[in-house]
Structures are given as structure tokens and as C-alpha cells.
mmCIF file of C-alpha atoms in Angstrom:
data_model
loop_
_atom_site.group_PDB
_atom_site.id
_atom_site.type_symbol
_atom_site.label_atom_id
_atom_site.label_comp_id
_atom_site.label_asym_id
_atom_site.label_seq_id
_atom_site.Cartn_x
_atom_site.Cartn_y
_atom_site.Cartn_z
ATOM 1 C CA MET A 595 93.465 -80.740 86.226
ATOM 2 C CA HIS A 596 89.989 -82.114 85.758
ATOM 3 C CA ILE A 597 88.517 -84.016 88.687
ATOM 4 C CA VAL A 598 86.307 -86.966 87.605
ATOM 5 C CA ASP A 599 82.889 -88.025 88.796
ATOM 6 C CA GLY A 600 82.931 -90.050 91.876
ATOM 7 C CA ALA A 601 86.182 -88.798 93.310
ATOM 8 C CA LEU A 602 84.839 -86.111 95.681
ATOM 9 C CA ALA A 603 82.771 -86.250 98.849
ATOM 10 C CA PRO A 604 79.145 -84.943 98.631
ATOM 11 C CA GLU A 605 79.812 -81.971 100.867
ATOM 12 C CA VAL A 606 82.724 -80.800 98.645
ATOM 13 C CA LEU A 607 80.527 -81.208 95.621
ATOM 14 C CA ILE A 608 77.793 -79.183 97.197
ATOM 15 C CA GLY A 609 80.072 -76.376 98.344
ATOM 16 C CA GLY A 610 81.772 -76.244 94.852
ATOM 17 C CA GLY A 611 78.311 -76.079 93.168
ATOM 18 C CA VAL A 612 77.153 -73.119 95.471
ATOM 19 C CA LEU A 613 80.397 -71.155 94.877
ATOM 20 C CA ALA A 614 80.165 -71.910 91.144
ATOM 21 C CA VAL A 615 76.640 -70.448 90.902
ATOM 22 C CA ALA A 616 77.654 -67.333 92.807
ATOM 23 C CA GLY A 617 80.663 -66.889 90.537
ATOM 24 C CA LEU A 618 78.617 -67.415 87.427
ATOM 25 C CA GLY A 619 75.859 -64.886 88.582
ATOM 26 C CA LEU A 620 78.559 -62.286 89.365
ATOM 27 C CA GLY A 621 80.416 -62.989 86.082
ATOM 28 C CA LEU A 622 77.303 -62.500 83.990
ATOM 29 C CA ARG A 623 76.357 -59.410 85.791
ATOM 30 C CA LYS A 624 79.785 -57.861 85.041
ATOM 31 C CA LEU A 625 79.779 -58.959 81.442
ATOM 32 C CA PRO A 626 80.100 -55.742 79.311
ATOM 33 C CA ILE A 627 78.665 -55.947 75.756
ATOM 34 C CA ASP A 628 81.982 -55.134 74.102
ATOM 35 C CA LYS A 629 83.698 -58.104 75.879
ATOM 36 C CA ILE A 630 81.303 -60.604 74.461
ATOM 37 C CA PRO A 631 83.491 -61.550 71.495
ATOM 38 C CA ALA A 632 86.610 -61.809 73.585
ATOM 39 C CA THR A 633 84.670 -64.013 76.097
ATOM 40 C CA GLY A 634 83.769 -66.413 73.297
ATOM 41 C CA VAL A 635 87.288 -66.447 72.001
ATOM 42 C CA LEU A 636 88.827 -67.099 75.427
ATOM 43 C CA SER A 637 86.272 -69.808 76.181
ATOM 44 C CA ALA A 638 87.181 -71.559 72.834
ATOM 45 C CA THR A 639 90.733 -71.111 73.588
ATOM 46 C CA PHE A 640 90.439 -72.843 77.002
ATOM 47 C CA PHE A 641 88.337 -75.563 75.411
ATOM 48 C CA VAL A 642 91.019 -76.385 72.865
ATOM 49 C CA ALA A 643 94.074 -75.894 74.917
ATOM 50 C CA SER A 644 92.896 -78.199 77.826
ATOM 51 C CA LEU A 645 92.059 -80.947 75.257
ATOM 52 C CA ILE A 646 95.685 -81.548 74.604
ATOM 53 C CA HIS A 647 96.940 -83.697 77.396
ATOM 54 C CA VAL A 648 100.715 -84.161 78.059
ATOM 55 C CA PRO A 649 101.629 -87.416 80.030
ATOM 56 C CA VAL A 650 103.765 -86.743 83.173
ATOM 57 C CA GLY A 651 104.364 -89.994 84.945
ATOM 58 C CA PRO A 652 101.124 -91.607 86.130
ATOM 59 C CA SER A 653 99.281 -88.367 85.640
ATOM 60 C CA SER A 654 98.734 -85.887 82.765
ATOM 61 C CA VAL A 655 98.780 -82.087 82.485
ATOM 62 C CA HIS A 656 97.574 -79.596 80.017
ATOM 63 C CA LEU A 657 97.379 -75.807 79.364
ATOM 64 C CA ILE A 658 94.227 -74.060 80.421
ATOM 65 C CA MET A 659 95.041 -70.314 79.707
ATOM 66 C CA SER A 660 93.009 -69.333 82.701
ATOM 67 C CA GLY A 661 95.485 -66.490 83.651
ATOM 68 C CA LEU A 662 94.909 -64.853 80.228
ATOM 69 C CA ALA A 663 91.124 -65.162 80.720
ATOM 70 C CA GLY A 664 91.342 -63.548 84.061
ATOM 71 C CA LEU A 665 93.402 -60.630 82.723
ATOM 72 C CA VAL A 666 91.028 -59.913 79.904
ATOM 73 C CA LEU A 667 87.688 -60.876 81.406
ATOM 74 C CA GLY A 668 87.896 -60.438 85.124
ATOM 75 C CA TRP A 669 84.916 -62.098 86.784
ATOM 76 C CA THR A 670 83.412 -62.867 83.399
ATOM 77 C CA ALA A 671 86.076 -65.695 83.230
ATOM 78 C CA PHE A 672 83.624 -67.731 85.339
ATOM 79 C CA PRO A 673 80.972 -68.073 82.551
ATOM 80 C CA ALA A 674 83.670 -68.352 79.874
ATOM 81 C CA LEU A 675 85.390 -71.230 81.514
ATOM 82 C CA PHE A 676 82.174 -72.894 82.737
ATOM 83 C CA VAL A 677 81.054 -73.182 79.088
ATOM 84 C CA GLY A 678 84.261 -74.858 78.072
ATOM 85 C CA LEU A 679 84.140 -77.321 80.991
ATOM 86 C CA LEU A 680 80.431 -78.112 80.348
ATOM 87 C CA LEU A 681 81.151 -78.888 76.687
ATOM 88 C CA GLN A 682 84.165 -80.966 77.522
ATOM 89 C CA ALA A 683 82.119 -83.020 80.013
ATOM 90 C CA VAL A 684 79.269 -83.573 77.627
ATOM 91 C CA PHE A 685 81.230 -84.315 74.470
ATOM 92 C CA PHE A 686 84.410 -85.854 75.667
ATOM 93 C CA GLY A 687 83.816 -87.096 79.115
ATOM 94 C CA PHE A 688 86.504 -84.803 80.702
ATOM 95 C CA GLY A 689 85.780 -84.148 84.345
ATOM 96 C CA GLY A 690 81.918 -84.931 84.790
ATOM 97 C CA LEU A 691 78.573 -83.186 85.320
ATOM 98 C CA THR A 692 78.536 -83.793 89.153
ATOM 99 C CA VAL A 693 81.902 -82.210 89.613
ATOM 100 C CA LEU A 694 81.256 -79.348 87.136
ATOM 101 C CA GLY A 695 80.808 -76.876 89.993
ATOM 102 C CA VAL A 696 84.126 -77.820 91.720
ATOM 103 C CA ASN A 697 86.110 -77.851 88.493
ATOM 104 C CA THR A 698 84.701 -74.486 87.538
ATOM 105 C CA VAL A 699 85.606 -72.994 90.878
ATOM 106 C CA ASN A 700 89.135 -74.622 90.889
ATOM 107 C CA ILE A 701 89.891 -73.190 87.417
ATOM 108 C CA ALA A 702 87.894 -69.960 87.215
ATOM 109 C CA PHE A 703 88.482 -68.439 90.721
ATOM 110 C CA PRO A 704 92.316 -68.456 90.368
ATOM 111 C CA ALA A 705 91.779 -66.822 86.945
ATOM 112 C CA VAL A 706 89.760 -64.137 88.546
ATOM 113 C CA LEU A 707 92.422 -63.609 91.328
ATOM 114 C CA ALA A 708 95.050 -63.311 88.640
ATOM 115 C CA GLY A 709 93.094 -60.653 86.962
ATOM 116 C CA LEU A 710 92.612 -58.655 90.188
ATOM 117 C CA LEU A 711 96.207 -58.951 91.146
ATOM 118 C CA PHE A 712 97.844 -58.227 87.665
ATOM 119 C CA ARG A 713 95.462 -56.478 85.414
ATOM 120 C CA GLY A 714 95.924 -52.994 86.898
ATOM 121 C CA MET A 715 99.792 -53.285 86.515
ATOM 122 C CA VAL A 716 99.532 -54.868 82.987
ATOM 123 C CA SER A 717 97.210 -52.092 81.722
ATOM 124 C CA ARG A 718 99.581 -49.340 82.857
ATOM 125 C CA SER A 719 102.756 -51.050 81.637
ATOM 126 C CA ASN A 720 104.626 -50.999 78.178
ATOM 127 C CA PRO A 721 104.226 -54.147 76.016
ATOM 128 C CA VAL A 722 107.468 -55.810 77.406
ATOM 129 C CA THR A 723 106.630 -55.299 80.975
ATOM 130 C CA ALA A 724 103.025 -56.195 80.379
ATOM 131 C CA ALA A 725 104.264 -59.493 78.913
ATOM 132 C CA VAL A 726 106.388 -60.311 81.985
ATOM 133 C CA LEU A 727 103.373 -59.587 84.263
ATOM 134 C CA GLY A 728 101.144 -61.525 82.067
ATOM 135 C CA GLY A 729 103.459 -64.526 82.227
ATOM 136 C CA CYS A 730 103.384 -64.340 86.021
ATOM 137 C CA ALA A 731 99.656 -64.137 86.000
ATOM 138 C CA GLY A 732 99.498 -67.280 83.826
ATOM 139 C CA ALA A 733 101.795 -69.236 86.139
ATOM 140 C CA PHE A 734 100.118 -67.964 89.214
ATOM 141 C CA SER A 735 96.632 -68.956 87.902
ATOM 142 C CA ILE A 736 98.009 -72.661 87.246
ATOM 143 C CA ALA A 737 99.731 -72.854 90.588
ATOM 144 C CA LEU A 738 96.537 -71.752 92.494
ATOM 145 C CA THR A 739 94.375 -74.090 90.421
ATOM 146 C CA THR A 740 96.642 -77.108 91.399
ATOM 147 C CA VAL A 741 96.406 -76.026 95.009
ATOM 148 C CA PHE A 742 92.556 -75.801 94.838
ATOM 149 C CA VAL A 743 92.450 -79.234 93.126
ATOM 150 C CA ALA A 744 94.708 -80.723 95.757
ATOM 151 C CA ILE A 745 92.531 -79.168 98.557
ATOM 152 C CA SER A 746 89.328 -80.573 96.865
ATOM 153 C CA LEU A 747 90.811 -83.960 96.863
ATOM 154 C CA ALA A 748 92.247 -83.880 100.389
ATOM 155 C CA LEU A 749 88.874 -82.721 101.786
ATOM 156 C CA SER A 750 87.345 -85.777 100.207
ATOM 157 C CA GLY A 751 89.389 -88.217 102.306
ATOM 158 C CA ASP A 752 92.893 -89.219 103.518
ATOM 159 C CA ALA A 753 93.171 -91.721 100.670
ATOM 160 C CA PHE A 754 93.375 -88.764 98.167
ATOM 161 C CA VAL A 755 96.246 -86.987 99.948
ATOM 162 C CA PRO A 756 98.991 -88.663 97.853
ATOM 163 C CA ALA A 757 97.062 -87.889 94.773
ATOM 164 C CA ALA A 758 96.666 -84.282 95.902
ATOM 165 C CA LYS A 759 100.545 -83.946 96.404
ATOM 166 C CA LEU A 760 101.123 -85.531 92.898
ATOM 167 C CA VAL A 761 98.707 -83.016 91.298
ATOM 168 C CA PHE A 762 100.928 -79.995 92.376
ATOM 169 C CA PHE A 763 104.239 -81.475 91.531
ATOM 170 C CA ALA A 764 103.111 -82.778 88.145
ATOM 171 C CA HIS A 765 101.910 -79.313 87.202
ATOM 172 C CA ILE A 766 105.203 -77.483 87.744
ATOM 173 C CA PRO A 767 106.387 -77.842 84.112
ATOM 174 C CA ILE A 768 102.953 -76.707 82.856
ATOM 175 C CA MET A 769 103.218 -73.506 85.018
ATOM 176 C CA VAL A 770 106.379 -72.621 83.111
ATOM 177 C CA VAL A 771 104.816 -73.311 79.760
ATOM 178 C CA GLU A 772 101.564 -71.616 80.538
ATOM 179 C CA GLY A 773 103.528 -68.518 81.841
ATOM 180 C CA LEU A 774 105.515 -68.281 78.467
ATOM 181 C CA VAL A 775 102.386 -68.754 76.350
ATOM 182 C CA SER A 776 100.474 -66.073 78.393
ATOM 183 C CA ALA A 777 103.414 -63.683 78.169
ATOM 184 C CA ALA A 778 103.411 -63.962 74.404
ATOM 185 C CA SER A 779 99.704 -63.441 74.238
ATOM 186 C CA VAL A 780 99.661 -60.503 76.421
ATOM 187 C CA TYR A 781 102.546 -58.824 74.505
ATOM 188 C CA LEU A 782 100.440 -59.238 71.241
ATOM 189 C CA ILE A 783 97.356 -57.796 72.918
ATOM 190 C CA ALA A 784 99.315 -54.882 74.346
ATOM 191 C CA LYS A 785 100.651 -54.135 70.936
ATOM 192 C CA VAL A 786 97.527 -54.552 68.926
ATOM 193 C CA LYS A 787 94.542 -53.876 71.079
ATOM 194 C CA PRO A 788 95.619 -52.810 74.651
ATOM 195 C CA ALA A 789 92.003 -51.846 75.495
ATOM 196 C CA LEU A 790 91.283 -55.608 76.113
ATOM 197 C CA LEU A 791 93.564 -55.401 79.073
ATOM 198 C CA GLN A 792 91.668 -52.559 80.786
ATOM 199 C CA SER A 793 88.862 -52.965 83.238
ATOM 200 C CA ALA A 794 85.329 -51.896 82.390
ATOM 201 C CA ASP A 795 85.814 -48.840 84.565
ATOM 202 C CA GLN A 796 88.982 -47.917 82.771
ATOM 203 C CA THR A 797 87.374 -48.374 79.326
ATOM 204 C CA SER A 798 84.335 -46.382 80.207
ATOM 205 C CA GLY A 799 86.521 -43.538 81.682
ATOM 206 C CA PHE A 800 88.364 -43.381 78.451
ATOM 207 C CA GLU A 801 85.097 -43.303 76.485
ATOM 208 C CA MET A 802 83.505 -40.694 78.587
ATOM 209 C CA GLN A 803 86.399 -38.212 78.339
ATOM 210 C CA PRO A 804 85.886 -37.306 74.651
ATOM 211 C CA THR A 805 82.095 -37.259 75.186
ATOM 212 C CA ALA A 806 82.502 -34.699 78.043
ATOM 213 C CA THR A 807 84.832 -32.530 75.852
ATOM 214 C CA LEU A 808 82.379 -32.518 72.934
ATOM 215 C CA ARG A 809 79.594 -31.547 75.231
ATOM 216 C CA ALA A 810 81.624 -28.627 76.697
ATOM 217 C CA LYS A 811 82.403 -27.517 73.213
ATOM 218 C CA GLN A 812 78.746 -27.597 72.125
ATOM 219 C CA ALA A 813 77.762 -25.655 75.210
ATOM 220 C CA GLY A 814 80.417 -22.970 74.409
ATOM 221 C CA GLU A 815 79.098 -22.730 70.807
ATOM 222 C CA ALA A 816 75.540 -22.253 72.013
ATOM 223 C CA SER A 817 76.473 -19.577 74.472
ATOM 224 C CA ASN A 818 78.414 -17.704 71.818
ATOM 225 C CA GLY A 819 75.526 -18.038 69.418
#
């Protein structure tokens, strides 16, 4: 899932870097204060999960939990996953610093899309249905990441086309596993703290309703007095 230094053409690296900076800027702007702990936890989850590599033929695959990150964080998945990728590149040599932008886009943008597509349905569903939708989001995010990785390799030269095809087919088993893990995680969140699966707009709406009621009550008491 991580593309290594030296594998991509300069124009692909530049394009990925520009898109990553834009995604990071938008993600930081949309980071609500109450989601900072969840952002740290999901960044650490990605960091640990993607350290465990499973050999599949000449390649290797691993969980990334990006679909779950997208469901909980939305655009904030960009900085959360960027931090995990940066630490892996610095301390373990996974990926690399020159390809950090491309790797961030390939993993974080599918997470954001998964959140945009599934979070509204997940937040309105019962825990069982939410788990099914969460599993779909996890598998969708992995599938789209493999497509993005394949495109990044293919754009860097015809010699990478066979590797690009291998990337997709090697990750089919991990799509299933990630879907199951994401489903279980979403089920637990929906039972214990469903507010994590709501967007900032939904959360603020729920928070504003009691405040408005209290103000109306206070105004009524003042007029009676």
C-alpha cells in the first residue's frame, strides 16, 4: 500500500504533494475541538494496523482502517493519516519522504470519500445497519486506495503497469478483512458513543437545541416576572 521513494515520476510526486497540502489545510480547518482525541486515536490505529504486513505472493498487504477514519473524522482524516505516514517513513522506512504527499492522498482521500458517502446513512441507522454500512465503507476505502496506488504507478511509466495490476488483485482479501473489522468497530461506536459518527453540523445542531429551549424558558420566566 505504501509506494517507496524512487518509484514515481517527478510530476506525479509534485501533483501528489500539492493535493496533500490542500487536503491537510482543509482537514485542519475542519477539525473540531471535541474530535481531537478521536483524531489521535485513529491516527495511532492506522499507524499500528499498517505496520502488520501480510505476505501475498510477491507483494504484501496490510490493514489501514482508513474507512473508519473517514466515517469518524471526515476531512480531518487527512492530517490524522498524514501523521501516521510521516512517523512510519521516519522511524521504519515505510514509504518515504519524497512520496509522502502521494501516499497521503492515496490513503486519505478515499477515506474522506467513504465518509462523505456513508456517514450520513450510518449516523441515521440502528447499530446493526450502521455496522453493515461501516463494513462497506471500510472495503470501499481500501478498494479506492488500491486504484489510486495503481494509477500513481501507471502514470509513472509503462514498466509499472504490471505492478499496478498486482496491487489491486493482491488487496482483494484485505478488502474483506478491513470491511469486517470496520463493521465491528462501527457497531461498537454506534452502541457506546454514536455522536462520534455524526458530522460537526449534526453535533452542533443537537447541542444548540437544548440551549435554545433554555433561553426560551428564561425569556418566559423574565416576562412573567
